[in-house]
Short mmCIF file of C-alpha atoms in Angstrom, two decimals:
data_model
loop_
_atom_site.label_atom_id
_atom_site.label_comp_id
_atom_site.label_asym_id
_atom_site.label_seq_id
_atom_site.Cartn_x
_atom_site.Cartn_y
_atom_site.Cartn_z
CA UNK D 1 -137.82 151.95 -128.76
CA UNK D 2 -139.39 148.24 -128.82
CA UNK D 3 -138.85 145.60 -131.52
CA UNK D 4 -142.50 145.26 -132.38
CA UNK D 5 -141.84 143.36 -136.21
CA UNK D 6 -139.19 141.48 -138.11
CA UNK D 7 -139.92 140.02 -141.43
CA UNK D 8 -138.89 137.02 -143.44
CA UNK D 9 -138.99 136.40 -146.78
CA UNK D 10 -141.42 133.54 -148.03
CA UNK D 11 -142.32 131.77 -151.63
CA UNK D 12 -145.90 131.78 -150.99
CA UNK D 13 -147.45 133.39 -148.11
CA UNK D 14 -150.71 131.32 -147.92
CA UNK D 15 -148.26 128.05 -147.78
CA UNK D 16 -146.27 129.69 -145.28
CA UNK D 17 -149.11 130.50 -143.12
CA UNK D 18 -149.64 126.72 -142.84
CA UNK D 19 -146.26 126.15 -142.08
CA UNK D 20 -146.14 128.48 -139.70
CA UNK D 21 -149.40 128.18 -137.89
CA UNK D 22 -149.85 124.83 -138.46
CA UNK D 23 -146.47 122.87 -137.99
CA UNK D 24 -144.48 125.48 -136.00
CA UNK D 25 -147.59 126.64 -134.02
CA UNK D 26 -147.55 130.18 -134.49
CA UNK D 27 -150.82 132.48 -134.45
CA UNK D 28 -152.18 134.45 -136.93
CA UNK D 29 -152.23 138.37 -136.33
CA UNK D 30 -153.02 140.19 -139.31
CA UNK D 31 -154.21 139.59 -142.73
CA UNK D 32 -154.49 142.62 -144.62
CA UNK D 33 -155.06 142.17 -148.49
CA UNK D 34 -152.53 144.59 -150.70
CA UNK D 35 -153.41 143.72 -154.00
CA UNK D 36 -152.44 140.23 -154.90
CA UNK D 37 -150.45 139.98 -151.73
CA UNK D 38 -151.49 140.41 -148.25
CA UNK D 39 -149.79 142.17 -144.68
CA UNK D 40 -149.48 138.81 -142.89
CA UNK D 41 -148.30 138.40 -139.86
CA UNK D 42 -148.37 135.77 -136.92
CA UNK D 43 -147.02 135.92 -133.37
CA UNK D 44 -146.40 133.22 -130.77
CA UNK D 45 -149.33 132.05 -128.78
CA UNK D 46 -147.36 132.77 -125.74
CA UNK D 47 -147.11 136.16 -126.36
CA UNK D 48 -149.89 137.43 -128.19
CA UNK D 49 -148.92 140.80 -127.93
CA UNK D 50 -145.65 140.60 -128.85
CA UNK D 51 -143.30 140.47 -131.74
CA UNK D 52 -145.08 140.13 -134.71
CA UNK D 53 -143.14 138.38 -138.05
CA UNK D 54 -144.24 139.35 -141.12
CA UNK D 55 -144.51 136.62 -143.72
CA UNK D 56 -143.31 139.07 -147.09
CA UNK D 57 -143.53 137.76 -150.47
CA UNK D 58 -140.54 136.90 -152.08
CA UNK D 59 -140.75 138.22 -155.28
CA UNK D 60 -138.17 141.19 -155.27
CA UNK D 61 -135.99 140.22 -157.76
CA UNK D 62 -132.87 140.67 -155.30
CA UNK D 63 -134.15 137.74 -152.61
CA UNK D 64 -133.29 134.89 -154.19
CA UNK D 65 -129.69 135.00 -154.97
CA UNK D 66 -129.59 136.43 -151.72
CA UNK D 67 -131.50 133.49 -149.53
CA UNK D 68 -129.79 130.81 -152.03
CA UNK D 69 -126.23 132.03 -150.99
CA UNK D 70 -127.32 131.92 -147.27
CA UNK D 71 -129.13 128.40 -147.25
CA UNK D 72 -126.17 126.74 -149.60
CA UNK D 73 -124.25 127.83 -146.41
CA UNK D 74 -126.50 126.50 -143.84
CA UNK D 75 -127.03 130.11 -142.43
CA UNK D 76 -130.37 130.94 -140.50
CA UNK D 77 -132.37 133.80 -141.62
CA UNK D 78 -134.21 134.01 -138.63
CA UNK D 79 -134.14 132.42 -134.87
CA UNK D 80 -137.17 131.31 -132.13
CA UNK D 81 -136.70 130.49 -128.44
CA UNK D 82 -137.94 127.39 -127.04
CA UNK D 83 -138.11 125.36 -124.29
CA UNK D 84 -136.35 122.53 -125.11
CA UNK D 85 -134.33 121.90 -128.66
CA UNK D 86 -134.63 117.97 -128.42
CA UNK D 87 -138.30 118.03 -127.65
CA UNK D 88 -139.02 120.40 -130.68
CA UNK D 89 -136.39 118.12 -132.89
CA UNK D 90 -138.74 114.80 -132.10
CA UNK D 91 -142.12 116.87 -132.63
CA UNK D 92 -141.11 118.91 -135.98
CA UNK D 93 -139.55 115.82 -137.05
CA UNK D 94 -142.57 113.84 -136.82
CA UNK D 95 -144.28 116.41 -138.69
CA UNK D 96 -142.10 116.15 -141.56
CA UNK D 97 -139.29 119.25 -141.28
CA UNK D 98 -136.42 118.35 -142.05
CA UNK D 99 -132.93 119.50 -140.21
CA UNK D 100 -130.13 120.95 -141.62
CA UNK D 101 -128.00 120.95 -137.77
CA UNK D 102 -129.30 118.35 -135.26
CA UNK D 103 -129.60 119.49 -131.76
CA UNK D 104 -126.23 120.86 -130.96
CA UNK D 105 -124.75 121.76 -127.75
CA UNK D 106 -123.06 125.46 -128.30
CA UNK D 107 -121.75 125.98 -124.77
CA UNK D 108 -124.62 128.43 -123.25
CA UNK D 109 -127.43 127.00 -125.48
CA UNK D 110 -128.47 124.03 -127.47
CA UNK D 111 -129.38 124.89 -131.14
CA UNK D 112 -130.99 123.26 -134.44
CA UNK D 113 -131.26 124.65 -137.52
CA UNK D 114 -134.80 123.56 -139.72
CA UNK D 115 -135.96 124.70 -143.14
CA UNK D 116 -138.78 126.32 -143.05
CA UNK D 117 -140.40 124.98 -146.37
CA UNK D 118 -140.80 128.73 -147.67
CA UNK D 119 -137.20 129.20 -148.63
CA UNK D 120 -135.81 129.89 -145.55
CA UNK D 121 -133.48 128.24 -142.84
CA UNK D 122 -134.53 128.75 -139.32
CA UNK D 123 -132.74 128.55 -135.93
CA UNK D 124 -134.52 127.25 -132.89
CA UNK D 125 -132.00 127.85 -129.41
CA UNK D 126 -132.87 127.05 -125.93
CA UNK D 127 -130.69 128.34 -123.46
CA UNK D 128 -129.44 126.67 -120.50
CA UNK D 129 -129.94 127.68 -116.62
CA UNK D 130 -127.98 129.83 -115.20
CA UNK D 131 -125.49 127.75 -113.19
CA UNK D 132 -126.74 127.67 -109.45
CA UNK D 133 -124.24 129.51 -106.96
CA UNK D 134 -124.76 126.79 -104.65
CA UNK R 1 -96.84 110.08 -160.77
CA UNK R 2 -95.75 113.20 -160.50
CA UNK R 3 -99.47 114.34 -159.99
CA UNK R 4 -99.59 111.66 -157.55
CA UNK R 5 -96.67 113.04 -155.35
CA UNK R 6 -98.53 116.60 -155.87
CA UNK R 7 -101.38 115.60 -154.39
CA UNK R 8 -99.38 113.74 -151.33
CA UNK R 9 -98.12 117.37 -150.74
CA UNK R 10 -101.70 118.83 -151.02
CA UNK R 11 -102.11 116.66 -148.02
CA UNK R 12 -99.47 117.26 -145.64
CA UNK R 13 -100.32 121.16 -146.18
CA UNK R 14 -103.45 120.64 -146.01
CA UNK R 15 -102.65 119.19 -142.55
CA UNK R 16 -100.47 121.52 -141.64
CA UNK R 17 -102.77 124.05 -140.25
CA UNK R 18 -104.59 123.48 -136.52
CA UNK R 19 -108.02 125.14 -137.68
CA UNK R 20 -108.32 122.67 -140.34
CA UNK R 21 -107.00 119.68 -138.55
CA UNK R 22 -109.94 121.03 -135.84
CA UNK R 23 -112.60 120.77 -138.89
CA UNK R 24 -111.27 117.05 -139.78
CA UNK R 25 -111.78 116.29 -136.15
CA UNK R 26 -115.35 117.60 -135.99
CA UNK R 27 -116.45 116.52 -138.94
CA UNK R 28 -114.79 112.82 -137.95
CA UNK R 29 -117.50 113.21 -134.59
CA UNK R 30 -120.43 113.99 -137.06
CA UNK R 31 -120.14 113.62 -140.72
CA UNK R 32 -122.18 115.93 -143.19
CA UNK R 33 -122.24 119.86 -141.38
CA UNK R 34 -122.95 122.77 -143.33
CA UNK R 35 -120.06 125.57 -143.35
CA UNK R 36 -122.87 127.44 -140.86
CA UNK R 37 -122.88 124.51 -138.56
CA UNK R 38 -118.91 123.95 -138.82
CA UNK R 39 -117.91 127.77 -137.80
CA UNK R 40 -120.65 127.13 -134.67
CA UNK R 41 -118.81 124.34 -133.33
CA UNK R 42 -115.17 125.58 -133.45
CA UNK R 43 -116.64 128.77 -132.18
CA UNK R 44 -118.27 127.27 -129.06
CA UNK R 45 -115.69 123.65 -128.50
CA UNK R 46 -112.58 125.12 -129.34
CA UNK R 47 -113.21 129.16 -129.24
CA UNK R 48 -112.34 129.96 -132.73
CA UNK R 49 -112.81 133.78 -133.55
CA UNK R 50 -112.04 133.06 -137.41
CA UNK R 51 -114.56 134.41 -139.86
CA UNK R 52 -116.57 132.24 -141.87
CA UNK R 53 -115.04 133.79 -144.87
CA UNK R 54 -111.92 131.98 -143.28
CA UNK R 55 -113.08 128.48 -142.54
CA UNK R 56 -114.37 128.57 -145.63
CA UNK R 57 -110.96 129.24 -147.13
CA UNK R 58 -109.99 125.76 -145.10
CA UNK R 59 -112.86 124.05 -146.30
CA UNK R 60 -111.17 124.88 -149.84
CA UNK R 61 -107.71 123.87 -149.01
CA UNK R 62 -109.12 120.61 -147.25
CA UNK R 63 -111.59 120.16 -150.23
CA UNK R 64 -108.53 120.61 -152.87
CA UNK R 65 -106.24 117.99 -151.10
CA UNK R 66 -108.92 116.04 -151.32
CA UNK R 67 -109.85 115.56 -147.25
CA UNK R 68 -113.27 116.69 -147.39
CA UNK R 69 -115.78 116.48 -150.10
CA UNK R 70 -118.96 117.97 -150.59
CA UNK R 71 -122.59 116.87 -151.23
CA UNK R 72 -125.88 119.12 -152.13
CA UNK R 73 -128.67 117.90 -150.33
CA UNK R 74 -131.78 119.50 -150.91
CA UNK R 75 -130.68 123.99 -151.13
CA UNK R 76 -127.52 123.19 -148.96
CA UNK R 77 -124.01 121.86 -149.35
CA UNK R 78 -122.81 119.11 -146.66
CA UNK R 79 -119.00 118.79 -146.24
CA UNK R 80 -117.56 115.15 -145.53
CA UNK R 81 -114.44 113.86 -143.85
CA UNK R 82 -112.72 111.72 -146.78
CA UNK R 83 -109.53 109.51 -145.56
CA UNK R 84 -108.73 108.18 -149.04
CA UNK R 85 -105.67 110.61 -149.07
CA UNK R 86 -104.52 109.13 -145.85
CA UNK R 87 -104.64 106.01 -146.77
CA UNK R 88 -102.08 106.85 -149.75
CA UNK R 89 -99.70 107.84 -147.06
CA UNK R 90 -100.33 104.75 -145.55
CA UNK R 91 -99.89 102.44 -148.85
CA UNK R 92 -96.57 104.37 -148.95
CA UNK R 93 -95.65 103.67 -145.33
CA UNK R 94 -97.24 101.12 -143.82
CA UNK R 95 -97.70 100.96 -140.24
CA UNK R 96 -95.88 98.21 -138.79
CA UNK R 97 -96.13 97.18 -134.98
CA UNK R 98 -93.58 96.54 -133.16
CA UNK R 99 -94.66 92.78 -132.17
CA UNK R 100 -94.46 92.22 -136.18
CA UNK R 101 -90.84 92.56 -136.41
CA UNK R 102 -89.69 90.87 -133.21
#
């Protein structure tokens, strides 16, 4: 068994595709129309193959109380891996997203917490090396 | 004044409680965390298993006494360290060095 899609909820899915192919960097995988809607889906560039995350309209009638109570909290929906927190802090900064947690060291990892302009709070997490045994 | 005393006793219960004198401290180091952010930090500086349904209990208590208030900004709600109800205790006892009575 593989995890081959995960899906977040978003306002509007053509705004969301600019956010995230545009700001966060993501690729575009499918693009399926489904009446007014569409099967859209973008993976990372560095693995084009991989995951896929589904950009799914918000509209069921249950989402929003559900992602308000979540992002009054602060909670992330969803999380990406990156190289390096501070570097993607500076760059999606500069591009306008604004933070919710600044880089934070948690011990293992260093974490931030963006939102993602389609309703959504987002984790980014890099983790640290594995302490040398020398 | 008897509300006044009240609230004094808010405050030393509020106090009297290490998890929430732990969220005073953190949110002393960096002002404005969500409850999200605030159950990260005391899970990963000061290995707190308590729920968030739990911290945000403390938030509550602190919030009541009057030690932390909040602020919406943009969908999500900041918390604040607030020492006006310290410096009531301190009206009521000032702190007097020793070189001031010698």
């Amino acid at each position: 068994m593989r995890i081959q899609l995960t899906s977040i909820f978003v306002d509007d899915q053509r705004d969301a595709l600019a956010f995230y192919t545009d700001v966060l960097g993501f690729t575009k995988r499918h693009d399926v129309p489904i009446g007014d809607d569409a099967w859209l889906t973008v993976v990372s560039p560095e693995s084009l193959d991989g995951p896929e995350l589904l950009l799914e309209p918000s509209s069921h009638p249950a989402v929003k109380p559900f992602r308000d109570a979540l992002v009054e909290d602060g909670i992330p929906f969803c999380q990406f891996a990156v190289d390096d927190v501070a570097a993607e802090y500076d760059r999606l900064g500069r591009a306008g997203v604004a933070f919710t947690v600044p880089p934070t060291d948690i011990g293992p990892a260093v974490m931030a917490v963006f939102d993602d302009t389609c309703g959504n709070l987002v984790q980014i997490i890099s983790t640290k090396p594995a302490p040398s045994d020398e | 004044m008897l509300a006044y005393y009240e609230g004094m006793a808010d405050v030393f219960r509020a106090l009297d409680d290490e998890t929430r004198r732990l969220i005073l401290d953190e949110l002393f180091s960096r002002d404005g965390q969500t409850l999200f952010e605030i159950c990260a930090v005391l899970s990963s500086r000061h290995g707190l298993g308590s729920s968030r349904q739990a911290i945000s209990q403390h938030l509550g208590v602190l919030e009541s006494a009057g030690l932390v208030v909040t602020e919406r900004r943009g969908r999500s709600k900041f918390h604040y360290f607030s020492s006006d109800p310290l410096a009531a205790i301190t009206r009521r006892w000032p702190v007097v060095g020793k070189d001031d009575t010698s």
